[in-house]
mmCIF file of C-alpha atoms and ligand atoms in Angstrom:
data_model
loop_
_atom_site.group_PDB
_atom_site.id
_atom_site.type_symbol
_atom_site.label_atom_id
_atom_site.label_comp_id
_atom_site.label_asym_id
_atom_site.label_seq_id
_atom_site.Cartn_x
_atom_site.Cartn_y
_atom_site.Cartn_z
ATOM 1 C CA UNK A 5 17.937 19.762 -67.238
ATOM 2 C CA UNK A 6 16.674 19.514 -63.715
ATOM 3 C CA UNK A 7 13.476 17.403 -63.245
ATOM 4 C CA UNK A 8 11.013 18.732 -60.608
ATOM 5 C CA UNK A 9 9.214 15.951 -58.707
ATOM 6 C CA UNK A 10 6.496 16.842 -56.237
ATOM 7 C CA UNK A 11 5.482 14.824 -53.270
ATOM 8 C CA UNK A 12 1.947 15.674 -51.989
ATOM 9 C CA UNK A 13 3.095 16.973 -48.584
ATOM 10 C CA UNK A 14 0.065 16.940 -46.187
ATOM 11 C CA UNK A 15 0.342 13.643 -44.431
ATOM 12 C CA UNK A 16 1.935 10.083 -44.595
ATOM 13 C CA UNK A 17 5.368 8.811 -45.491
ATOM 14 C CA UNK A 18 6.396 11.963 -47.172
ATOM 15 C CA UNK A 19 10.059 11.844 -46.223
ATOM 16 C CA UNK A 20 10.356 8.204 -47.511
ATOM 17 C CA UNK A 21 9.006 9.291 -50.789
ATOM 18 C CA UNK A 22 11.459 12.098 -51.050
ATOM 19 C CA UNK A 23 14.245 9.769 -50.282
ATOM 20 C CA UNK A 24 13.150 7.287 -52.870
ATOM 21 C CA UNK A 25 12.989 9.866 -55.546
ATOM 22 C CA UNK A 26 16.421 11.062 -54.732
ATOM 23 C CA UNK A 27 17.965 7.522 -54.727
ATOM 24 C CA UNK A 28 16.248 6.521 -58.005
ATOM 25 C CA UNK A 29 17.252 9.682 -59.830
ATOM 26 C CA UNK A 30 20.862 9.513 -58.506
ATOM 27 C CA UNK A 31 21.046 5.901 -59.936
ATOM 28 C CA UNK A 32 19.609 7.069 -63.260
ATOM 29 C CA UNK A 33 22.046 10.093 -63.336
ATOM 30 C CA UNK A 34 19.081 12.511 -63.489
ATOM 31 C CA UNK A 35 19.327 15.932 -61.719
ATOM 32 C CA UNK A 36 16.180 16.050 -59.611
ATOM 33 C CA UNK A 37 14.605 18.761 -57.376
ATOM 34 C CA UNK A 38 12.047 17.205 -55.011
ATOM 35 C CA UNK A 39 9.446 19.578 -53.555
ATOM 36 C CA UNK A 40 6.627 19.144 -51.083
ATOM 37 C CA UNK A 41 3.353 20.188 -52.647
ATOM 38 C CA UNK A 42 1.029 21.922 -50.334
ATOM 39 C CA UNK A 43 -0.308 24.767 -52.404
ATOM 40 C CA UNK A 44 -2.370 24.705 -55.728
ATOM 41 C CA UNK A 45 0.226 27.043 -57.584
ATOM 42 C CA UNK A 46 3.005 24.440 -56.969
ATOM 43 C CA UNK A 47 1.249 21.915 -59.125
ATOM 44 C CA UNK A 48 2.326 24.032 -62.208
ATOM 45 C CA UNK A 49 5.979 23.744 -61.163
ATOM 46 C CA UNK A 50 6.312 19.990 -61.273
ATOM 47 C CA UNK A 51 7.034 17.414 -64.008
ATOM 48 C CA UNK A 52 5.627 14.451 -61.864
ATOM 49 C CA UNK A 53 4.095 13.841 -58.425
ATOM 50 C CA UNK A 54 3.739 11.102 -55.941
ATOM 51 C CA UNK A 55 1.028 10.703 -53.431
ATOM 52 C CA UNK A 56 2.348 8.892 -50.244
ATOM 53 C CA UNK A 57 1.008 6.185 -48.103
ATOM 54 C CA UNK A 58 -0.667 7.239 -44.880
ATOM 55 C CA UNK A 59 -4.295 7.892 -44.151
ATOM 56 C CA UNK A 60 -6.284 8.490 -47.252
ATOM 57 C CA UNK A 61 -9.216 10.332 -45.440
ATOM 58 C CA UNK A 62 -6.615 12.881 -43.981
ATOM 59 C CA UNK A 63 -4.746 13.282 -47.233
ATOM 60 C CA UNK A 64 -8.070 13.823 -49.186
ATOM 61 C CA UNK A 65 -9.637 16.191 -46.652
ATOM 62 C CA UNK A 66 -6.334 18.292 -46.256
ATOM 63 C CA UNK A 67 -5.954 18.493 -50.061
ATOM 64 C CA UNK A 68 -9.579 19.731 -50.374
ATOM 65 C CA UNK A 69 -9.339 22.197 -47.423
ATOM 66 C CA UNK A 70 -6.089 23.615 -48.793
ATOM 67 C CA UNK A 71 -7.521 23.837 -52.304
ATOM 68 C CA UNK A 72 -4.912 21.573 -53.937
ATOM 69 C CA UNK A 73 -7.452 18.970 -54.920
ATOM 70 C CA UNK A 74 -8.937 20.778 -58.008
ATOM 71 C CA UNK A 75 -5.564 21.813 -59.366
ATOM 72 C CA UNK A 76 -4.130 18.383 -58.980
ATOM 73 C CA UNK A 77 -7.065 16.669 -60.545
ATOM 74 C CA UNK A 78 -6.928 18.958 -63.510
ATOM 75 C CA UNK A 79 -3.135 18.469 -63.855
ATOM 76 C CA UNK A 80 -3.269 14.613 -63.657
ATOM 77 C CA UNK A 81 -6.145 14.534 -66.221
ATOM 78 C CA UNK A 82 -3.946 16.818 -68.411
ATOM 79 C CA UNK A 83 -1.216 14.168 -68.292
ATOM 80 C CA UNK A 84 0.923 14.880 -65.164
ATOM 81 C CA UNK A 85 2.755 11.594 -64.483
ATOM 82 C CA UNK A 86 1.501 10.423 -60.963
ATOM 83 C CA UNK A 87 2.441 7.667 -58.546
ATOM 84 C CA UNK A 88 0.112 6.794 -55.752
ATOM 85 C CA UNK A 89 1.263 4.223 -53.081
ATOM 86 C CA UNK A 90 -1.273 2.678 -50.672
ATOM 87 C CA UNK A 91 -3.370 5.602 -49.331
ATOM 88 C CA UNK A 92 -2.182 7.345 -52.541
ATOM 89 C CA UNK A 93 -3.843 4.626 -54.645
ATOM 90 C CA UNK A 94 -7.014 5.142 -52.665
ATOM 91 C CA UNK A 95 -7.040 8.945 -53.242
ATOM 92 C CA UNK A 96 -6.433 8.449 -57.053
ATOM 93 C CA UNK A 97 -9.290 5.819 -57.362
ATOM 94 C CA UNK A 98 -12.781 6.499 -58.644
ATOM 95 C CA UNK A 99 -14.397 4.746 -55.741
ATOM 96 C CA UNK A 100 -13.316 3.437 -52.339
ATOM 97 C CA UNK A 101 -15.013 1.145 -49.874
ATOM 98 C CA UNK A 102 -13.774 0.225 -46.452
ATOM 99 C CA UNK A 103 -13.447 -3.441 -45.607
ATOM 100 C CA UNK A 104 -14.559 -2.579 -41.953
ATOM 101 C CA UNK A 105 -16.992 0.277 -42.373
ATOM 102 C CA UNK A 106 -18.396 -0.608 -45.803
ATOM 103 C CA UNK A 107 -20.011 2.578 -47.118
ATOM 104 C CA UNK A 108 -18.022 5.673 -46.054
ATOM 105 C CA UNK A 109 -17.503 8.565 -48.427
ATOM 106 C CA UNK A 110 -14.237 10.376 -48.458
ATOM 107 C CA UNK A 111 -12.750 12.983 -50.808
ATOM 108 C CA UNK A 112 -11.111 11.411 -53.783
ATOM 109 C CA UNK A 113 -9.344 12.780 -56.860
ATOM 110 C CA UNK A 114 -11.236 10.025 -58.737
ATOM 111 C CA UNK A 115 -8.875 10.118 -61.792
ATOM 112 C CA UNK A 116 -7.988 6.369 -62.039
ATOM 113 C CA UNK A 117 -10.757 4.038 -63.233
ATOM 114 C CA UNK A 118 -10.351 1.578 -60.463
ATOM 115 C CA UNK A 119 -12.364 0.651 -57.294
ATOM 116 C CA UNK A 120 -10.495 -0.140 -54.198
ATOM 117 C CA UNK A 121 -11.295 -1.800 -50.906
ATOM 118 C CA UNK A 122 -9.495 -0.085 -47.999
ATOM 119 C CA UNK A 123 -7.915 -2.088 -45.211
ATOM 120 C CA UNK A 124 -8.574 -5.243 -47.243
ATOM 121 C CA UNK A 125 -6.053 -7.285 -45.291
ATOM 122 C CA UNK A 126 -7.820 -6.455 -42.030
ATOM 123 C CA UNK A 127 -6.540 -5.593 -38.615
ATOM 124 C CA UNK A 128 -5.211 -8.915 -37.449
ATOM 125 C CA UNK A 129 -2.722 -9.149 -40.367
ATOM 126 C CA UNK A 130 -2.282 -5.436 -41.249
ATOM 127 C CA UNK A 131 1.327 -5.536 -42.164
ATOM 128 C CA UNK A 132 3.374 -8.052 -44.131
ATOM 129 C CA UNK A 133 5.940 -8.324 -46.844
ATOM 130 C CA UNK A 134 5.664 -10.513 -49.997
ATOM 131 C CA UNK A 135 7.781 -11.170 -53.016
ATOM 132 C CA UNK A 136 5.848 -10.062 -56.068
ATOM 133 C CA UNK A 137 6.252 -10.821 -59.731
ATOM 134 C CA UNK A 138 6.058 -7.455 -61.564
ATOM 135 C CA UNK A 139 6.865 -8.194 -65.194
ATOM 136 C CA UNK A 140 7.550 -4.410 -66.097
ATOM 137 C CA UNK A 141 10.484 -4.638 -63.593
ATOM 138 C CA UNK A 142 12.054 -7.786 -64.925
ATOM 139 C CA UNK A 143 12.577 -11.307 -63.670
ATOM 140 C CA UNK A 144 13.697 -10.612 -60.104
ATOM 141 C CA UNK A 145 10.843 -10.545 -57.584
ATOM 142 C CA UNK A 146 10.062 -7.234 -55.925
ATOM 143 C CA UNK A 147 9.925 -7.291 -52.170
ATOM 144 C CA UNK A 148 6.745 -5.463 -51.426
ATOM 145 C CA UNK A 149 5.762 -4.049 -48.033
ATOM 146 C CA UNK A 150 2.046 -3.922 -47.208
ATOM 147 C CA UNK A 151 0.753 -1.838 -44.334
ATOM 148 C CA UNK A 152 -3.024 -1.753 -43.707
ATOM 149 C CA UNK A 153 -3.188 -2.013 -47.531
ATOM 150 C CA UNK A 154 -6.117 -1.736 -49.911
ATOM 151 C CA UNK A 155 -6.770 -3.961 -52.830
ATOM 152 C CA UNK A 156 -7.923 -3.047 -56.256
ATOM 153 C CA UNK A 157 -11.343 -4.855 -56.782
ATOM 154 C CA UNK A 158 -12.308 -3.520 -60.230
ATOM 155 C CA UNK A 159 -10.359 -1.934 -63.164
ATOM 156 C CA UNK A 160 -11.731 -0.029 -66.094
ATOM 157 C CA UNK A 161 -10.758 -0.836 -69.741
ATOM 158 C CA UNK A 162 -7.906 1.678 -69.935
ATOM 159 C CA UNK A 163 -6.159 0.085 -66.889
ATOM 160 C CA UNK A 164 -3.249 -2.275 -67.120
ATOM 161 C CA UNK A 165 -2.593 -4.657 -64.326
ATOM 162 C CA UNK A 166 1.106 -4.604 -63.221
ATOM 163 C CA UNK A 167 0.928 -7.043 -60.301
ATOM 164 C CA UNK A 168 -1.474 -9.406 -58.826
ATOM 165 C CA UNK A 169 -1.624 -11.633 -55.656
ATOM 166 C CA UNK A 170 -4.150 -14.291 -54.716
ATOM 167 C CA UNK A 171 -6.408 -11.592 -53.018
ATOM 168 C CA UNK A 172 -6.503 -9.407 -56.110
ATOM 169 C CA UNK A 173 -4.633 -6.622 -58.064
ATOM 170 C CA UNK A 174 -1.968 -4.724 -56.140
ATOM 171 C CA UNK A 175 -0.402 -2.534 -58.857
ATOM 172 C CA UNK A 176 -1.881 -1.009 -61.984
ATOM 173 C CA UNK A 177 -1.307 1.691 -64.673
ATOM 174 C CA UNK A 178 -3.644 3.965 -66.555
ATOM 175 C CA UNK A 179 -1.544 5.987 -69.022
ATOM 176 C CA UNK A 180 0.217 8.570 -66.867
ATOM 177 C CA UNK A 181 -1.047 7.231 -63.541
ATOM 178 C CA UNK A 182 0.564 4.338 -61.669
ATOM 179 C CA UNK A 183 -0.685 2.986 -58.298
ATOM 180 C CA UNK A 184 0.363 0.372 -55.813
ATOM 181 C CA UNK A 185 -1.338 -1.129 -52.796
ATOM 182 C CA UNK A 186 2.144 -1.575 -51.171
ATOM 183 C CA UNK A 187 4.980 0.820 -50.491
ATOM 184 C CA UNK A 188 7.814 0.736 -53.100
ATOM 185 C CA UNK A 189 9.345 3.653 -51.169
ATOM 186 C CA UNK A 190 9.985 1.404 -48.127
ATOM 187 C CA UNK A 191 11.723 -1.577 -49.690
ATOM 188 C CA UNK A 192 15.098 -0.057 -50.561
ATOM 189 C CA UNK A 193 14.518 -1.423 -54.152
ATOM 190 C CA UNK A 194 14.465 1.618 -56.614
ATOM 191 C CA UNK A 195 13.291 -0.450 -59.618
ATOM 192 C CA UNK A 196 9.715 0.725 -59.317
ATOM 193 C CA UNK A 197 10.616 4.472 -59.174
ATOM 194 C CA UNK A 198 13.161 4.035 -61.969
ATOM 195 C CA UNK A 199 10.422 2.325 -64.083
ATOM 196 C CA UNK A 200 8.063 5.270 -63.320
ATOM 197 C CA UNK A 201 10.684 7.932 -64.264
ATOM 198 C CA UNK A 202 11.774 6.210 -67.454
ATOM 199 C CA UNK A 203 8.693 4.457 -68.866
ATOM 200 C CA UNK A 204 5.725 6.282 -67.491
ATOM 201 C CA UNK A 205 6.933 9.994 -66.921
ATOM 202 C CA UNK A 206 9.655 9.622 -69.714
ATOM 203 C CA UNK A 207 11.841 12.129 -67.813
ATOM 204 C CA UNK A 208 14.945 10.041 -68.517
HETATM 205 N N1 LIG B 9 -5.358 2.039 -44.491
HETATM 206 C C1 LIG B 9 -4.854 3.306 -44.962
HETATM 207 C C2 LIG B 9 -6.063 4.036 -45.591
HETATM 208 O O1 LIG B 9 -7.125 3.443 -45.815
HETATM 209 C C3 LIG B 9 -3.809 3.105 -46.040
HETATM 210 C C4 LIG B 9 -2.561 2.596 -45.306
HETATM 211 C C5 LIG B 9 -1.305 3.000 -45.974
HETATM 212 O O2 LIG B 9 -1.142 3.872 -46.783
HETATM 213 N N2 LIG B 9 -0.296 2.300 -45.483
HETATM 214 O O3 LIG B 9 -6.034 5.107 -46.039
#
């Protein structure tokens, strides 16, 4: 069996997501076909999807303009396993606020019952790395890369917190949806992707 994984292909660190899926599936011994999703009809061809980090306003507006937003929303609500990293987390969230320009509306899928604050860590300290405790990945800390990262400020009742820092929640799961404020695709550690493929998407 070949597993089809989509990466929303409009903007952001798309290639890094493709690479991370390839590495994780190879390590798990799963045959994977990774495709860039840019059209609504492609949403029907995939078993899981990831939404990259980048600029959430651009990813959201292009998804809307290219008419992928509606199909994707329906699929995720119907159970499509979905991983959103950084900007991807913002696009999946019910509500977003910007730490700099507080009330700014942007097109969101709105499928995950969380509220996020964009650019939480500000401009002066907009990139850093931290060792996180992520219990679903085991004992060994996970080196997490944060780039102009958001933070989760509120979670609904169906949302499980996967990782937290002093500032707030940085990884969470709601059934088939997993989101991170950091970039697991950039750390070279495939544990997060393997967890997603095995425990969330159940494709292994
Ligand atoms: N600051 C970006 C946004 O608000 C997210 C940054 C990232 O994905 N690395 O969309």
